[in-house]
mmCIF file with all atom_site columns, C-alpha atoms in Angstrom:
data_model
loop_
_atom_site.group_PDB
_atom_site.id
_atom_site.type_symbol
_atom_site.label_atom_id
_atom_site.label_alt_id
_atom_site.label_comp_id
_atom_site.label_asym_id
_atom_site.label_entity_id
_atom_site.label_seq_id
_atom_site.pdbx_PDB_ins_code
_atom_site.Cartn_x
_atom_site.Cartn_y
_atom_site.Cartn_z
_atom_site.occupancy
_atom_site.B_iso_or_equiv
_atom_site.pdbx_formal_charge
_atom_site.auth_seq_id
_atom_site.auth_comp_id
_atom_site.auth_asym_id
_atom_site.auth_atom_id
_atom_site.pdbx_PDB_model_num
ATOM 1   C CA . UNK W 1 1   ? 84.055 75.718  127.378 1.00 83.00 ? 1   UNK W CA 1
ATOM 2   C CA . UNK W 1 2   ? 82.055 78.271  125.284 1.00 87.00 ? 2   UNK W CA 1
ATOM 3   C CA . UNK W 1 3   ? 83.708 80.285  122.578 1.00 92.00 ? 3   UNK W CA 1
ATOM 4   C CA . UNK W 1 4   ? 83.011 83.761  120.783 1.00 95.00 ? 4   UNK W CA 1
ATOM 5   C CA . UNK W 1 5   ? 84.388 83.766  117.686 1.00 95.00 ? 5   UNK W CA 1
ATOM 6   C CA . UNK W 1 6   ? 85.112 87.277  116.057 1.00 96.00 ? 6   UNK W CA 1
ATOM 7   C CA . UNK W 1 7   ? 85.223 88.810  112.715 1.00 97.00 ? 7   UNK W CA 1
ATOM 8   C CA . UNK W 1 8   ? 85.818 91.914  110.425 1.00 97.00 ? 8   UNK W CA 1
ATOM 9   C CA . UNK W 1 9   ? 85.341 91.432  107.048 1.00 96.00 ? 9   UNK W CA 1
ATOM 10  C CA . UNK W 1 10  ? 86.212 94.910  104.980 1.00 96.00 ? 10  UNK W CA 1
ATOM 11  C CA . UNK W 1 11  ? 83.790 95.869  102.065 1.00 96.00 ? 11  UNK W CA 1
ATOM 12  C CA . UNK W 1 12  ? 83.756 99.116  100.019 1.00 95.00 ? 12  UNK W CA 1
ATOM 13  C CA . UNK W 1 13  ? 80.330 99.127  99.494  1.00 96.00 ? 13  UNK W CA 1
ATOM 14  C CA . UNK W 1 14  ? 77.523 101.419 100.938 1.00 95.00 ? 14  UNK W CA 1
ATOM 15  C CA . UNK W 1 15  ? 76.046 100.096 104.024 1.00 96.00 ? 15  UNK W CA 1
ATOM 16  C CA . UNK W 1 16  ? 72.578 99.722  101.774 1.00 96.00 ? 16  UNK W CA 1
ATOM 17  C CA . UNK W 1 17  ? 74.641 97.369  99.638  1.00 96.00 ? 17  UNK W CA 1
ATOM 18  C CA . UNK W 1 18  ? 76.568 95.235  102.080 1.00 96.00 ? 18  UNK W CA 1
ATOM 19  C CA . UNK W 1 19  ? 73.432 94.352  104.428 1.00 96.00 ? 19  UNK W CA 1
ATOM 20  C CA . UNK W 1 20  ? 71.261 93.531  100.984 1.00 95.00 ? 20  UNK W CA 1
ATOM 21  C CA . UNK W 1 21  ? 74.267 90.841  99.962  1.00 95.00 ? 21  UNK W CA 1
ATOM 22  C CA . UNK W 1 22  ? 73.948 89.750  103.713 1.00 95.00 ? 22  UNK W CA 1
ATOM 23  C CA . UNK W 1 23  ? 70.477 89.477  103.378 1.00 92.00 ? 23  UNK W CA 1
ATOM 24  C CA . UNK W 1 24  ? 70.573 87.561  100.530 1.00 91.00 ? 24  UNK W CA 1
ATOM 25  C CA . UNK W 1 25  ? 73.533 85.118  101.886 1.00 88.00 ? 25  UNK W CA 1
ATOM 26  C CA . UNK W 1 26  ? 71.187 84.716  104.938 1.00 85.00 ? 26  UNK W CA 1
ATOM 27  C CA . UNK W 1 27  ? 68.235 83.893  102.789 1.00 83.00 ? 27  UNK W CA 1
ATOM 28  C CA . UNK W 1 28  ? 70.438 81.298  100.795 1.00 82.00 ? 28  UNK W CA 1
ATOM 29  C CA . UNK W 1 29  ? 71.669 79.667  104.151 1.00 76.00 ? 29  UNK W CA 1
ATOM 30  C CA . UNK W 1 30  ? 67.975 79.207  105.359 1.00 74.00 ? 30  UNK W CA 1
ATOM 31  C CA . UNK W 1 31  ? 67.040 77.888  101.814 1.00 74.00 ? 31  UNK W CA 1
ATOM 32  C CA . UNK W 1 32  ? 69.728 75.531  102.088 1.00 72.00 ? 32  UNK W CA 1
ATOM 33  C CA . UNK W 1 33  ? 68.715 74.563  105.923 1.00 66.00 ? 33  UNK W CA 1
ATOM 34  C CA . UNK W 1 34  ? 64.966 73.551  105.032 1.00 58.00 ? 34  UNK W CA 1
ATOM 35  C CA . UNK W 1 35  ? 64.120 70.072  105.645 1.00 61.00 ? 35  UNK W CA 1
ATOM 36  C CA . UNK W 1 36  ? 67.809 69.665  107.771 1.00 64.00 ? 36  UNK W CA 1
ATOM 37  C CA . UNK W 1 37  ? 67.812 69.370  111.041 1.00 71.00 ? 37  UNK W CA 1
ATOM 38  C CA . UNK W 1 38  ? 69.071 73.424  111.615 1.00 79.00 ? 38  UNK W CA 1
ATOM 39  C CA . UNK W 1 39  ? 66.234 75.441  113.165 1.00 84.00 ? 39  UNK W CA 1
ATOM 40  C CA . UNK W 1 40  ? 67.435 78.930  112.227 1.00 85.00 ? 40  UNK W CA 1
ATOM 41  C CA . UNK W 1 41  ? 66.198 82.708  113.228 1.00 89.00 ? 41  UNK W CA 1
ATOM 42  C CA . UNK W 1 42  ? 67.734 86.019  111.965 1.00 90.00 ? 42  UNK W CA 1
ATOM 43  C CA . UNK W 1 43  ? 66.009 89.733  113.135 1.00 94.00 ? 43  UNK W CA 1
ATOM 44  C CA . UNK W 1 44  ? 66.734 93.297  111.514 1.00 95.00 ? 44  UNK W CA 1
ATOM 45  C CA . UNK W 1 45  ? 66.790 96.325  113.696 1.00 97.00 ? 45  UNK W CA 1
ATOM 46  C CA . UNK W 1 46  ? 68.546 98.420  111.134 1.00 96.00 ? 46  UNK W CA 1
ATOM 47  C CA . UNK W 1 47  ? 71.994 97.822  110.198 1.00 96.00 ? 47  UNK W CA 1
ATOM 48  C CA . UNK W 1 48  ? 72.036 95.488  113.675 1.00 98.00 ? 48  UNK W CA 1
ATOM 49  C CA . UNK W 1 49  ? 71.286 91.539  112.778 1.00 97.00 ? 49  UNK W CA 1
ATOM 50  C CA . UNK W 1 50  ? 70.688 89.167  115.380 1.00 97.00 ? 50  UNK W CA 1
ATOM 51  C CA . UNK W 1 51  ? 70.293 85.979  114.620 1.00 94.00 ? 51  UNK W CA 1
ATOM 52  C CA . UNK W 1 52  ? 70.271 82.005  116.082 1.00 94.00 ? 52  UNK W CA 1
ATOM 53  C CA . UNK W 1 53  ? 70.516 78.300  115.010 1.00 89.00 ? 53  UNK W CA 1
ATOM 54  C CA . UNK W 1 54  ? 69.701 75.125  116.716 1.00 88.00 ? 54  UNK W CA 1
ATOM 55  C CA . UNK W 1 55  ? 71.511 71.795  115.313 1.00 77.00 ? 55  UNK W CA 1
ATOM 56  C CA . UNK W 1 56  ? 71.845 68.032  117.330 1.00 75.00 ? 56  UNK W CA 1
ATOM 57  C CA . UNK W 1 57  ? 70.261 70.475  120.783 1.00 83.00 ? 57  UNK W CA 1
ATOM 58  C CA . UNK W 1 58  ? 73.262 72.352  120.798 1.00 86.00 ? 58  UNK W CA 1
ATOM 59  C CA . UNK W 1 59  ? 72.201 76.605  119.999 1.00 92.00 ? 59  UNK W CA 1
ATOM 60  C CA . UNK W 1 60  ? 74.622 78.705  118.310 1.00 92.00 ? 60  UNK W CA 1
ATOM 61  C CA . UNK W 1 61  ? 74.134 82.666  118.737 1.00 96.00 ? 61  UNK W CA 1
ATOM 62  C CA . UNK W 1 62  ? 75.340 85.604  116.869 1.00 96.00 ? 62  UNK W CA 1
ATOM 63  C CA . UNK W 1 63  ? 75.612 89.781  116.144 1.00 98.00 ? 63  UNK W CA 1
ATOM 64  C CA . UNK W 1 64  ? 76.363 91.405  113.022 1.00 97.00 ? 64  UNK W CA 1
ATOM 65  C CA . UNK W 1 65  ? 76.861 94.761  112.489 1.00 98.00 ? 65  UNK W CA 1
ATOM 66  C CA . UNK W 1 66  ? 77.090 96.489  109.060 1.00 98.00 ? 66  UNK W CA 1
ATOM 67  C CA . UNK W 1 67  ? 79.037 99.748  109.149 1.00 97.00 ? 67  UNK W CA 1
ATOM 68  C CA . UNK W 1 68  ? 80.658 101.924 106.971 1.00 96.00 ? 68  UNK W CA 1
ATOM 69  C CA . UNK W 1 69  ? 83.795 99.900  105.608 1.00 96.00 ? 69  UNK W CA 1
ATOM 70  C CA . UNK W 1 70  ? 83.574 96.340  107.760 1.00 97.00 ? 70  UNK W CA 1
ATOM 71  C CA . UNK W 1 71  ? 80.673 94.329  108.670 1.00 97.00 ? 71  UNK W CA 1
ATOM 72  C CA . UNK W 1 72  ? 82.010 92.635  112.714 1.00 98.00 ? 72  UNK W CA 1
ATOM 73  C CA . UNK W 1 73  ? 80.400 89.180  113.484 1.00 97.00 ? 73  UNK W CA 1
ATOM 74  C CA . UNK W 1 74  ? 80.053 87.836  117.003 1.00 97.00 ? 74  UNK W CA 1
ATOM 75  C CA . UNK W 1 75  ? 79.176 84.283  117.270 1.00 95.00 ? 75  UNK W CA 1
ATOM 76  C CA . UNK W 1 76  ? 78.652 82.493  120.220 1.00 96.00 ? 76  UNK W CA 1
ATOM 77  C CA . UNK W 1 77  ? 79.443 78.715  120.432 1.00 93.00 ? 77  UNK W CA 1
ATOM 78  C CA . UNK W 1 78  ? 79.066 76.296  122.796 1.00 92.00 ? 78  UNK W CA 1
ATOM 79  C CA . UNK W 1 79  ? 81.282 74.276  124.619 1.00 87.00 ? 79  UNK W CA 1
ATOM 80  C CA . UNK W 1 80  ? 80.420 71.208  122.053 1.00 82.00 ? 80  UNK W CA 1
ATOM 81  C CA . UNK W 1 81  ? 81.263 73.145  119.267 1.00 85.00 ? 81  UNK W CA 1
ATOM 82  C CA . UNK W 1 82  ? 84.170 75.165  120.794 1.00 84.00 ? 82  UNK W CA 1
ATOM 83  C CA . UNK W 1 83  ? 86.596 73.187  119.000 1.00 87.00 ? 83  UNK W CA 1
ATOM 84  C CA . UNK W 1 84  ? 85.584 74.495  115.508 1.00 86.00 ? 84  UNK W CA 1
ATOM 85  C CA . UNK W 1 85  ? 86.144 77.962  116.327 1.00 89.00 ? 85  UNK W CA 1
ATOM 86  C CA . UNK W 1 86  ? 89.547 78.550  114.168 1.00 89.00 ? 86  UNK W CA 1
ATOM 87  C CA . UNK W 1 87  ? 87.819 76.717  111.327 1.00 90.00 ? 87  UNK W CA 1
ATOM 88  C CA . UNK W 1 88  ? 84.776 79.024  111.018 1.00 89.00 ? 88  UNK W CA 1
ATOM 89  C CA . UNK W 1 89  ? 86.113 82.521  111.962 1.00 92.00 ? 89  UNK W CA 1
ATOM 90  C CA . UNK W 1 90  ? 88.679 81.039  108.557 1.00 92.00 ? 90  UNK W CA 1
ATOM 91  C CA . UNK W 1 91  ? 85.497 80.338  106.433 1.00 90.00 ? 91  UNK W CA 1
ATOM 92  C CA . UNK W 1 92  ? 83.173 83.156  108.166 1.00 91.00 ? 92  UNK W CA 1
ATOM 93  C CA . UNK W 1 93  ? 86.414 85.622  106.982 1.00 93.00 ? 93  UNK W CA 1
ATOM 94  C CA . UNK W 1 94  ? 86.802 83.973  103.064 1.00 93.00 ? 94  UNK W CA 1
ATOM 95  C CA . UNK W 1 95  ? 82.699 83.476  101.903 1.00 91.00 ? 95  UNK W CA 1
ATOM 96  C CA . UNK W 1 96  ? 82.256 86.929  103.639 1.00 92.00 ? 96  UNK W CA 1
ATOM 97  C CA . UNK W 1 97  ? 84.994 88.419  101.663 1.00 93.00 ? 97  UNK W CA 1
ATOM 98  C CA . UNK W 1 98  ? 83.551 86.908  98.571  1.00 92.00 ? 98  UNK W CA 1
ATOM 99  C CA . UNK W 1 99  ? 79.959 87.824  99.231  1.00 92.00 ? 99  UNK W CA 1
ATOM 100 C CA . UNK W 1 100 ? 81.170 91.237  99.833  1.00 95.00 ? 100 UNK W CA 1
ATOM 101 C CA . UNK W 1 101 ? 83.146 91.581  96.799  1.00 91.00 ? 101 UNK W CA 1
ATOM 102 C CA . UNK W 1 102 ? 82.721 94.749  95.059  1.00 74.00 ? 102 UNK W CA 1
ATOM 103 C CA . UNK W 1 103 ? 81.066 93.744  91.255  1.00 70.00 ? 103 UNK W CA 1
#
């Protein structure tokens, strides 16, 4: 069965700060993805990222919002992945923590 997994990770930067560090995590992760075998796609509209990955024909959604003091992620698994769910909203919740660090 499908799973959304959920997360708010606090910052206490300005929203023109958090989504360039999320830009720049998202530009790392595709770097890192080139030549794999994860087809990945991420769109803007404003503070609003959508964004999709494709891995062994399974497709893996998500949202992310950046707002004033939390960015919330929304990602969508599928049924084969379901079962990872605790271990990435854990991970999604520490590297975004770190990658939103104030410095």
């Amino acid at each position: 069965m499908a799973e959304t997994v959920k997360v708010d990770i606090p910052h206490k930067l300005t929203r023109e700060a958090a989504r360039g560090r999320i830009e720049g995590g998202f530009a790392s992760l595709r770097q890192d993805m080139l030549g794999g075998m994860v087809k990945f796609e991420d769109s803007w509209d404003g503070d609003h990222l959508d964004f999709r990955a494709r891995v062994m024909g399974q497709t893996v959604t998500g949202r992310l919002d950046v707002l004033d003091d939390n960015v919330h992620v929304e990602i969508d698994l599928p049924g084969f992945l379901a079962s990872i769910a605790g271990k990435l909203k854990g991970k999604l919740q520490k590297e975004g923590t770190l990658l939103l660090e104030k410095k």
